[in-house]
Short mmCIF file of C-alpha atoms in Angstrom, two decimals:
data_model
loop_
_atom_site.label_atom_id
_atom_site.label_comp_id
_atom_site.label_asym_id
_atom_site.label_seq_id
_atom_site.Cartn_x
_atom_site.Cartn_y
_atom_site.Cartn_z
CA MET A 1 -0.01 0.00 -0.10
CA ASP A 2 1.36 3.42 -0.83
CA TYR A 3 0.86 6.64 1.17
CA ARG A 4 -2.32 7.93 -0.83
CA ALA A 5 -3.93 4.75 -0.44
CA ALA A 6 -3.23 4.71 3.46
CA GLU A 7 -4.55 8.73 3.70
CA ARG A 8 -7.60 7.73 1.70
CA ALA A 9 -8.46 4.80 3.99
CA ILE A 10 -7.93 7.11 7.13
CA LEU A 11 -10.11 9.62 5.56
CA GLU A 12 -12.77 7.21 5.02
CA ARG A 13 -13.14 6.89 8.81
CA GLY A 14 -14.80 10.31 9.00
CA VAL A 15 -13.54 13.59 10.20
CA GLU A 16 -11.88 14.84 13.30
CA TRP A 17 -14.36 17.13 14.40
CA GLU A 18 -16.99 14.70 14.61
CA PHE A 19 -16.52 12.25 17.40
CA GLU A 20 -18.40 10.27 20.09
CA PRO A 21 -17.10 11.10 23.78
CA THR A 22 -15.77 7.49 24.78
CA LEU A 23 -12.27 5.91 25.02
CA ASP A 24 -13.61 2.37 24.76
CA ARG A 25 -12.77 2.01 20.96
CA ILE A 26 -9.27 3.57 21.18
CA ALA A 27 -8.63 1.44 24.38
CA ALA A 28 -9.80 -1.78 22.74
CA LEU A 29 -7.49 -1.15 19.94
CA LEU A 30 -4.42 -0.33 21.56
CA ASP A 31 -5.18 -3.32 24.06
CA LEU A 32 -4.72 -5.37 20.86
CA LEU A 33 -1.51 -3.68 20.11
CA GLY A 34 0.02 -4.32 23.50
CA SER A 35 -0.65 -0.87 24.83
CA PRO A 36 2.32 1.12 23.00
CA GLN A 37 1.34 4.27 24.63
CA ARG A 38 3.00 2.85 27.85
CA ALA A 39 6.27 1.99 26.48
CA TYR A 40 7.83 5.63 26.98
CA PRO A 41 7.43 8.66 29.23
CA VAL A 42 4.46 11.05 27.74
CA VAL A 43 4.30 14.80 27.94
CA HIS A 44 0.74 15.38 27.37
CA ILE A 45 -0.44 18.81 26.28
CA ALA A 46 -4.15 20.21 26.21
CA GLY A 47 -5.46 23.85 25.94
CA THR A 48 -7.42 26.18 23.41
CA ASN A 49 -4.20 28.02 21.83
CA GLY A 50 -0.39 27.51 21.67
CA LYS A 51 -0.58 23.33 21.90
CA THR A 52 1.37 22.74 18.77
CA SER A 53 4.05 25.52 19.23
CA THR A 54 4.30 24.42 22.90
CA ALA A 55 5.09 20.65 21.76
CA ARG A 56 7.61 21.89 19.20
CA LEU A 57 9.39 23.73 22.04
CA VAL A 58 9.14 20.78 24.39
CA GLU A 59 10.37 18.51 21.44
CA ALA A 60 13.36 21.07 20.75
CA LEU A 61 14.67 20.97 24.46
CA LEU A 62 14.25 17.32 24.63
CA ARG A 63 16.11 16.67 21.51
CA GLU A 64 18.87 18.92 22.64
CA ARG A 65 19.40 16.48 25.41
CA ASN A 66 20.04 13.91 22.93
CA LEU A 67 16.88 12.30 23.44
CA ARG A 68 14.70 10.44 20.59
CA VAL A 69 11.53 12.29 20.77
CA GLY A 70 8.16 11.37 19.08
CA ARG A 71 5.84 14.27 18.51
CA PHE A 72 2.00 13.96 17.78
CA THR A 73 0.11 17.17 16.67
CA SER A 74 -3.04 18.04 14.88
CA PRO A 75 -4.19 19.13 12.66
CA HIS A 76 -1.75 19.03 9.97
CA LEU A 77 -1.07 22.18 7.75
CA VAL A 78 -0.56 20.13 4.37
CA ALA A 79 0.20 16.53 4.69
CA MET A 80 -1.48 14.23 7.22
CA ARG A 81 1.93 12.51 7.81
CA GLU A 82 3.13 15.74 9.46
CA ARG A 83 1.00 15.00 12.62
CA ILE A 84 3.47 12.15 13.37
CA SER A 85 7.19 12.98 13.78
CA VAL A 86 10.13 11.24 15.14
CA ASP A 87 13.46 13.00 15.65
CA GLY A 88 11.80 16.38 14.42
CA GLU A 89 11.14 14.89 10.89
CA PRO A 90 7.45 13.72 9.89
CA LEU A 91 7.37 9.96 9.13
CA SER A 92 8.05 9.50 5.59
CA GLU A 93 5.45 8.53 3.12
CA GLU A 94 6.71 4.93 3.15
CA ARG A 95 6.91 4.65 6.75
CA PHE A 96 3.60 6.13 7.31
CA ALA A 97 1.82 3.94 4.74
CA GLU A 98 3.93 0.81 6.64
CA VAL A 99 2.36 1.79 10.08
CA PHE A 100 -1.18 2.01 8.66
CA GLU A 101 -0.65 -1.53 7.19
CA GLU A 102 0.77 -3.03 10.41
CA LEU A 103 -2.25 -1.74 12.37
CA GLU A 104 -4.93 -2.52 9.63
CA PRO A 105 -5.61 -6.10 10.99
CA PHE A 106 -6.12 -4.91 14.43
CA VAL A 107 -8.54 -2.19 13.26
CA GLU A 108 -10.47 -4.71 11.63
CA LEU A 109 -10.89 -6.78 14.65
CA THR A 110 -11.75 -3.96 16.52
CA ASP A 111 -14.34 -2.89 13.80
CA LYS A 112 -15.94 -6.36 14.04
CA ASP A 113 -16.33 -5.92 17.82
CA GLY A 114 -19.00 -3.30 16.93
CA ARG A 115 -16.46 -0.28 17.73
CA ARG A 116 -15.77 1.25 14.37
CA ILE A 117 -12.39 3.15 14.81
CA GLN A 118 -12.90 6.78 13.84
CA PHE A 119 -10.36 8.91 12.11
CA PHE A 120 -8.71 10.57 14.71
CA GLU A 121 -8.52 7.43 16.95
CA LEU A 122 -6.68 5.92 14.21
CA LEU A 123 -4.18 8.31 13.57
CA THR A 124 -3.67 8.43 17.62
CA ALA A 125 -2.86 4.96 17.38
CA MET A 126 -0.70 4.77 14.44
CA ALA A 127 1.48 7.45 16.38
CA PHE A 128 1.68 5.50 19.63
CA ALA A 129 2.48 2.51 17.76
CA ALA A 130 5.15 4.14 15.61
CA PHE A 131 6.86 5.63 18.65
CA ALA A 132 7.07 2.41 20.50
CA ASP A 133 8.39 0.72 17.49
CA THR A 134 11.09 3.16 16.96
CA PRO A 135 11.70 3.20 20.06
CA VAL A 136 11.56 6.74 21.26
CA ASP A 137 12.56 7.91 24.52
CA VAL A 138 9.83 10.44 25.06
CA ALA A 139 6.60 11.14 23.35
CA VAL A 140 5.00 14.59 23.14
CA ILE A 141 1.40 14.37 22.51
CA GLU A 142 -1.17 16.93 21.64
CA THR A 143 -4.78 16.44 22.20
CA GLY A 144 -7.21 16.68 19.31
CA MET A 145 -9.99 18.45 21.20
CA GLY A 146 -10.89 18.66 25.00
CA GLY A 147 -9.21 16.49 26.98
CA SER A 148 -11.00 13.86 28.91
CA TRP A 149 -12.63 12.18 26.11
CA ASP A 150 -9.78 12.99 23.40
CA ALA A 151 -8.34 9.79 22.11
CA THR A 152 -5.05 10.64 23.13
CA ASN A 153 -6.05 10.44 26.77
CA VAL A 154 -5.53 6.57 26.91
CA ALA A 155 -1.88 7.59 27.68
CA ASP A 156 -1.24 8.87 31.28
CA GLY A 157 1.21 11.89 30.86
CA ASP A 158 4.10 12.05 33.26
CA ILE A 159 3.70 15.74 32.48
CA ALA A 160 0.43 17.40 31.81
CA ILE A 161 0.68 21.05 30.08
CA ILE A 162 -2.26 22.97 29.90
CA THR A 163 -1.93 26.03 27.67
CA PRO A 164 -4.35 29.04 27.68
CA ILE A 165 -7.87 28.31 27.54
CA SER A 166 -10.56 30.72 25.86
CA LEU A 167 -13.71 29.84 24.34
CA ASP A 168 -13.55 27.45 20.99
CA HIS A 169 -15.33 24.22 20.29
CA THR A 170 -18.33 25.44 22.58
CA ASP A 171 -20.60 23.02 20.90
CA ARG A 172 -18.42 19.91 22.03
CA LEU A 173 -16.60 21.27 25.16
CA GLY A 174 -19.20 23.28 26.95
CA PRO A 175 -20.44 26.85 26.78
CA ASP A 176 -17.96 28.42 28.99
CA VAL A 177 -14.34 28.72 29.96
CA ALA A 178 -15.07 26.90 33.14
CA SER A 179 -16.83 24.00 31.54
CA ILE A 180 -14.16 23.94 28.70
CA ALA A 181 -11.30 23.97 31.49
CA GLY A 182 -13.11 20.96 33.13
CA GLU A 183 -12.79 19.11 29.88
CA LYS A 184 -9.40 19.62 29.29
CA ALA A 185 -8.33 19.05 33.05
CA GLY A 186 -8.98 15.31 32.27
CA ILE A 187 -5.30 15.14 31.15
CA ILE A 188 -4.04 15.63 34.68
CA LYS A 189 -3.54 12.05 36.13
CA PRO A 190 -2.59 11.08 39.52
CA GLY A 191 1.09 11.73 40.45
CA CYS A 192 1.93 13.92 37.23
CA THR A 193 3.07 17.37 37.33
CA ALA A 194 0.56 19.53 35.92
CA VAL A 195 2.27 22.87 34.27
CA LEU A 196 -0.36 25.56 33.88
CA ALA A 197 -0.07 28.40 31.74
CA GLN A 198 -1.58 31.75 32.55
CA GLN A 199 -5.34 31.06 32.64
CA PRO A 200 -8.55 33.15 33.17
CA VAL A 201 -9.56 32.75 36.95
CA GLU A 202 -12.52 30.62 36.17
CA ALA A 203 -10.33 28.11 34.35
CA ALA A 204 -7.56 28.27 36.90
CA GLU A 205 -9.86 27.41 39.71
CA VAL A 206 -11.33 24.00 37.71
CA LEU A 207 -7.62 23.16 36.82
CA MET A 208 -6.31 23.46 40.45
CA ARG A 209 -9.31 21.78 41.75
CA ARG A 210 -8.47 18.79 39.53
CA ALA A 211 -4.81 18.70 40.35
CA ALA A 212 -5.58 18.51 44.20
CA ASP A 213 -8.31 15.90 43.39
CA VAL A 214 -5.77 13.35 41.66
CA GLY A 215 -2.68 14.33 43.85
CA ALA A 216 -0.83 16.20 41.01
CA THR A 217 2.13 18.47 41.70
CA VAL A 218 1.37 22.07 40.14
CA ALA A 219 3.48 24.48 38.38
CA ARG A 220 1.81 27.53 37.49
CA GLU A 221 3.16 30.57 34.94
CA GLY A 222 3.64 33.59 36.87
CA LEU A 223 4.10 31.77 40.27
CA GLU A 224 6.49 28.77 40.23
CA PHE A 225 7.99 29.81 36.57
CA GLY A 226 7.37 32.33 33.90
CA VAL A 227 8.71 34.99 31.62
CA LEU A 228 11.04 37.58 33.68
CA SER A 229 11.53 39.99 30.76
CA ARG A 230 11.43 39.95 26.73
CA GLU A 231 12.48 42.35 24.15
CA VAL A 232 11.59 42.37 20.57
CA ALA A 233 14.66 41.17 18.62
CA ILE A 234 15.60 40.84 14.77
CA GLY A 235 13.74 37.59 13.70
CA GLY A 236 12.06 36.90 17.26
CA GLN A 237 12.63 37.84 20.83
CA LEU A 238 15.08 37.93 23.62
CA LEU A 239 13.82 36.07 26.86
CA THR A 240 14.77 35.91 30.37
CA LEU A 241 13.03 33.00 31.81
CA ARG A 242 12.53 31.32 35.18
CA GLY A 243 12.08 27.94 35.17
CA LEU A 244 11.45 25.70 38.21
CA LYS A 245 15.02 25.15 38.79
CA GLY A 246 16.74 28.52 37.80
CA VAL A 247 16.97 31.36 35.76
CA TYR A 248 17.74 31.35 32.16
CA GLU A 249 18.96 34.60 30.71
CA ASP A 250 19.81 35.87 27.12
CA VAL A 251 17.50 33.05 25.51
CA PHE A 252 16.70 33.89 21.85
CA LEU A 253 13.38 32.74 20.51
CA PRO A 254 12.93 32.88 16.79
CA LEU A 255 9.13 33.16 17.38
CA TYR A 256 7.01 36.39 17.52
CA GLY A 257 4.54 37.38 20.19
CA ALA A 258 4.11 37.38 24.16
CA HIS A 259 2.15 34.11 23.64
CA GLN A 260 5.05 32.47 22.24
CA ALA A 261 7.21 33.67 24.94
CA GLY A 262 4.84 31.98 27.28
CA ASN A 263 4.58 28.85 25.37
CA ALA A 264 8.47 28.92 25.65
CA ALA A 265 8.30 29.23 29.56
CA CYS A 266 5.99 26.21 29.79
CA ALA A 267 7.96 24.00 27.65
CA LEU A 268 10.97 24.89 29.73
CA ALA A 269 9.01 24.17 33.00
CA ALA A 270 7.68 20.86 31.73
CA VAL A 271 11.17 19.51 30.69
CA GLU A 272 12.72 20.43 33.91
CA ALA A 273 9.82 18.50 35.63
CA LEU A 274 10.40 15.51 33.40
CA THR A 275 14.10 15.49 34.02
CA GLY A 276 14.14 15.32 37.92
CA GLY A 277 16.70 16.32 40.36
CA ASP A 278 17.30 20.04 41.47
CA ASP A 279 19.66 21.31 39.24
CA PRO A 280 18.72 23.59 36.55
CA LEU A 281 19.09 22.60 32.67
CA ASP A 282 22.35 23.64 30.86
CA ILE A 283 21.81 27.11 29.68
CA GLU A 284 23.86 26.62 26.75
CA LEU A 285 21.56 23.64 25.90
CA VAL A 286 18.33 26.04 26.34
CA ARG A 287 19.46 28.76 24.23
CA GLN A 288 20.69 26.12 21.45
CA ALA A 289 17.35 24.30 21.40
CA PHE A 290 15.07 27.42 21.38
CA ALA A 291 17.25 29.21 19.08
CA GLN A 292 16.65 26.33 16.61
CA SER A 293 12.86 25.96 17.29
CA SER A 294 10.22 26.81 14.74
CA SER A 295 6.24 26.84 14.63
CA PRO A 296 5.18 26.79 10.80
CA GLY A 297 2.09 28.70 10.22
CA ARG A 298 2.35 30.72 13.55
CA LEU A 299 3.34 34.35 12.43
CA GLU A 300 5.57 32.91 10.08
CA ILE A 301 7.04 35.04 7.21
CA VAL A 302 6.34 33.33 3.69
CA ARG A 303 7.30 36.11 1.45
CA ARG A 304 9.10 39.35 1.21
CA ASP A 305 8.42 42.62 -1.08
CA PRO A 306 5.69 42.89 -0.01
CA THR A 307 6.13 41.03 3.52
CA VAL A 308 3.59 38.12 4.01
CA VAL A 309 2.73 36.66 7.08
CA VAL A 310 0.66 33.54 7.61
CA ASP A 311 -0.93 32.71 11.11
CA ALA A 312 -3.43 29.65 12.04
CA ALA A 313 -5.46 31.72 14.50
CA HIS A 314 -9.10 30.59 14.19
CA ASN A 315 -10.72 31.57 17.51
CA PRO A 316 -11.11 34.94 19.34
CA GLY A 317 -8.18 34.11 21.98
CA GLY A 318 -5.90 33.01 19.43
CA MET A 319 -6.78 35.92 17.05
CA GLN A 320 -6.03 38.49 19.90
CA ALA A 321 -2.42 37.05 20.61
CA THR A 322 -1.88 37.03 16.82
CA LEU A 323 -2.58 40.63 16.28
CA GLU A 324 -0.82 41.49 19.31
CA GLY A 325 2.25 39.87 18.14
CA LEU A 326 1.95 41.37 14.80
CA HIS A 327 1.52 44.91 16.10
CA GLU A 328 4.72 44.31 18.48
CA ALA A 329 7.02 42.59 15.71
CA PHE A 330 6.29 44.15 12.51
CA ASP A 331 6.30 47.73 11.93
CA PHE A 332 3.70 47.64 9.00
CA ALA A 333 1.95 51.21 8.33
CA LYS A 334 -0.66 49.34 6.99
CA VAL A 335 -2.11 45.68 6.77
CA ILE A 336 -4.17 44.00 4.04
CA GLY A 337 -5.92 40.73 5.44
CA VAL A 338 -6.62 37.66 3.50
CA VAL A 339 -9.14 35.78 5.49
CA ALA A 340 -10.71 32.36 5.27
CA VAL A 341 -12.68 30.90 8.20
CA MET A 342 -14.63 27.87 9.32
CA ARG A 343 -18.28 28.13 9.27
CA ASP A 344 -18.65 26.71 12.91
CA LYS A 345 -16.30 29.43 14.39
CA ASP A 346 -17.14 32.73 16.21
CA VAL A 347 -16.69 34.72 12.87
CA ALA A 348 -18.21 37.77 14.16
CA ALA A 349 -15.68 38.07 17.11
CA LEU A 350 -12.72 37.32 14.65
CA LEU A 351 -13.89 40.20 12.21
CA GLU A 352 -14.50 42.37 14.99
CA LEU A 353 -10.70 41.90 16.28
CA LEU A 354 -9.24 42.01 12.81
CA GLU A 355 -11.19 45.48 11.86
CA PRO A 356 -9.00 47.89 13.66
CA MET A 357 -5.91 46.17 12.51
CA LEU A 358 -6.61 45.73 8.72
CA GLU A 359 -6.75 48.69 6.02
CA GLN A 360 -8.50 46.28 3.72
CA ILE A 361 -9.72 42.78 3.90
CA VAL A 362 -9.84 39.98 0.95
CA VAL A 363 -12.37 37.40 2.19
CA THR A 364 -12.25 33.84 0.43
CA ALA A 365 -12.60 30.19 1.22
CA ASN A 366 -10.12 27.35 2.10
CA SER A 367 -9.82 23.82 1.06
CA SER A 368 -11.87 22.41 4.02
CA PRO A 369 -15.55 21.40 3.24
CA ARG A 370 -16.13 23.24 6.64
CA SER A 371 -15.10 26.51 5.01
CA LEU A 372 -17.48 29.55 5.24
CA PRO A 373 -18.14 30.49 1.44
CA ALA A 374 -16.58 33.85 0.52
CA ALA A 375 -19.78 35.44 -0.25
CA GLU A 376 -21.26 34.67 3.17
CA LEU A 377 -17.81 36.01 4.90
CA GLY A 378 -18.10 38.99 2.54
CA ALA A 379 -21.53 40.01 3.71
CA LEU A 380 -20.49 39.56 7.39
CA ALA A 381 -17.43 41.39 6.97
CA GLU A 382 -19.11 44.35 5.44
CA GLY A 383 -20.98 44.93 8.62
CA TYR A 384 -17.49 45.53 10.25
CA PHE A 385 -15.43 47.07 7.69
CA GLY A 386 -18.00 48.70 5.18
CA GLU A 387 -18.39 47.74 1.59
CA ASP A 388 -15.38 49.81 0.42
CA ARG A 389 -12.78 47.97 2.40
CA VAL A 390 -13.88 44.38 1.68
CA HIS A 391 -13.02 42.28 -1.64
CA VAL A 392 -14.57 39.09 -2.01
CA VAL A 393 -12.60 36.28 -4.09
CA GLU A 394 -13.75 32.79 -4.15
CA ARG A 395 -10.57 30.91 -4.40
CA LEU A 396 -7.68 31.42 -2.10
CA ASP A 397 -4.71 31.51 -4.41
CA ASP A 398 -6.33 34.22 -6.40
CA ALA A 399 -7.27 36.04 -2.91
CA ILE A 400 -3.49 35.83 -2.08
CA ASP A 401 -2.67 37.55 -5.56
CA ARG A 402 -5.46 40.25 -4.63
CA GLY A 403 -3.91 41.00 -1.24
CA ILE A 404 -0.27 41.14 -2.64
CA GLY A 405 -1.37 43.28 -5.40
CA ILE A 406 -3.17 45.72 -2.98
CA ALA A 407 -0.02 45.94 -1.10
CA ASP A 408 2.13 46.39 -4.03
CA ALA A 409 -0.01 49.26 -5.49
CA GLU A 410 0.31 51.17 -1.97
CA GLY A 411 4.24 51.35 -3.09
CA GLU A 412 7.35 49.87 -2.13
CA PHE A 413 8.08 52.43 0.74
CA SER A 414 4.40 52.29 2.06
CA GLY A 415 5.31 49.79 4.92
CA THR A 416 2.37 47.70 4.08
CA GLY A 417 2.25 44.15 4.76
CA VAL A 418 -0.24 40.91 4.22
CA LEU A 419 -1.62 39.00 6.86
CA ILE A 420 -3.34 35.69 5.77
CA THR A 421 -5.12 33.92 8.58
CA GLY A 422 -8.55 32.40 10.24
CA SER A 423 -7.80 28.89 10.09
CA VAL A 424 -5.10 26.19 10.51
CA VAL A 425 -6.33 24.87 6.88
CA THR A 426 -5.95 28.58 5.48
CA ALA A 427 -2.25 28.91 7.00
CA GLY A 428 -1.60 25.40 5.56
CA ASP A 429 -3.23 26.09 1.94
CA ALA A 430 -1.44 29.48 1.89
CA ARG A 431 2.16 28.01 2.87
CA HIS A 432 1.60 25.31 0.27
CA LEU A 433 0.68 27.99 -2.44
CA LEU A 434 3.50 30.34 -1.57
CA LYS A 435 5.89 27.23 -1.43
CA ALA A 436 6.57 27.92 2.26
CA ASP A 437 6.33 24.30 2.71
CA GLY A 438 9.31 23.30 0.50
CA GLY A 439 6.80 22.04 -2.26
#
């Protein structure tokens, strides 16, 4: 079987945003596989925003310690195999297909038992199996959605990181921040260390209660660890971080925004907790790891003249952080937005946040069947931007050309940039179209 056939077979099992709240199927499948998720320590990450960036930063620190690391993240930007990485590289097409073939008989057995394995469950099982087979020294696992009922929660994380929680997936996770926090708190297991990013009060209360109930050790950003200082630098920012075991000065992070500094602090605390002992990590190791880190599709420059920045923000909390980071790190006099969003998101809130930042907005659609049609997005956008500032373009490639064209028309020295945002899929499509993925 080749990679495309494996990908098609996985896609036939549904879509990741539709799932039943049960761990029975994934647990049954992993039992047949010999519980590969128990073959290595796990750093488990949940939260509304920042999960993938934090996962990549944890991975960078662990790899700099000469550990073999498996990383499972979602969704992917371009190719499904990006979700499962070993040693910082996605599984090859050949290896991805091989892992699928190895699991296929066990999946069929589980299906026959009346528990048809779903899309995200299958990818999760493939990741756990691939990591056990490698074998990895540590697995860094990002939840897909929520926590308690997420397929990844069959693993018991030695470290549970909860990144900032805000409103998203309210139809699935609950109508308010406290409800969502309750769902995500499910990854905090007895005896683990819970590394908590700065949270709204109502989320923090829920997370602390869960940690107390299960006897977890708690490390809170802003109390036990955090960002002591940061300043904008060329290509990123320069940080002083207080970890759980020491202070780390002059740490260059090639990522933009206060939110990425917070992600780095959480990653540092998680790795300190995982390594045990009282000694801080080697400062040069920390500097080297973070200096080499990346987070594709997160305030990522994909073109110059004019500067085009791609970002995967898709909910109000993420968009607020993105816009603050854009304002801080890029001295644009004007910003032209190219925006495509999913129909099930809080589109009105996203447009409201974007309006003060964007000179003009080009609304379009991405490649997902969940994408809000350009005409519908345009009608909503006119209520915030006015008709004169809104351009409706059906296809994303044409929309990107229109956005760049508007920026070019402003003149070379106008300081006009282009921001492409609204969804992970939008970011992935744009990276592919602009060849930022190496394609």
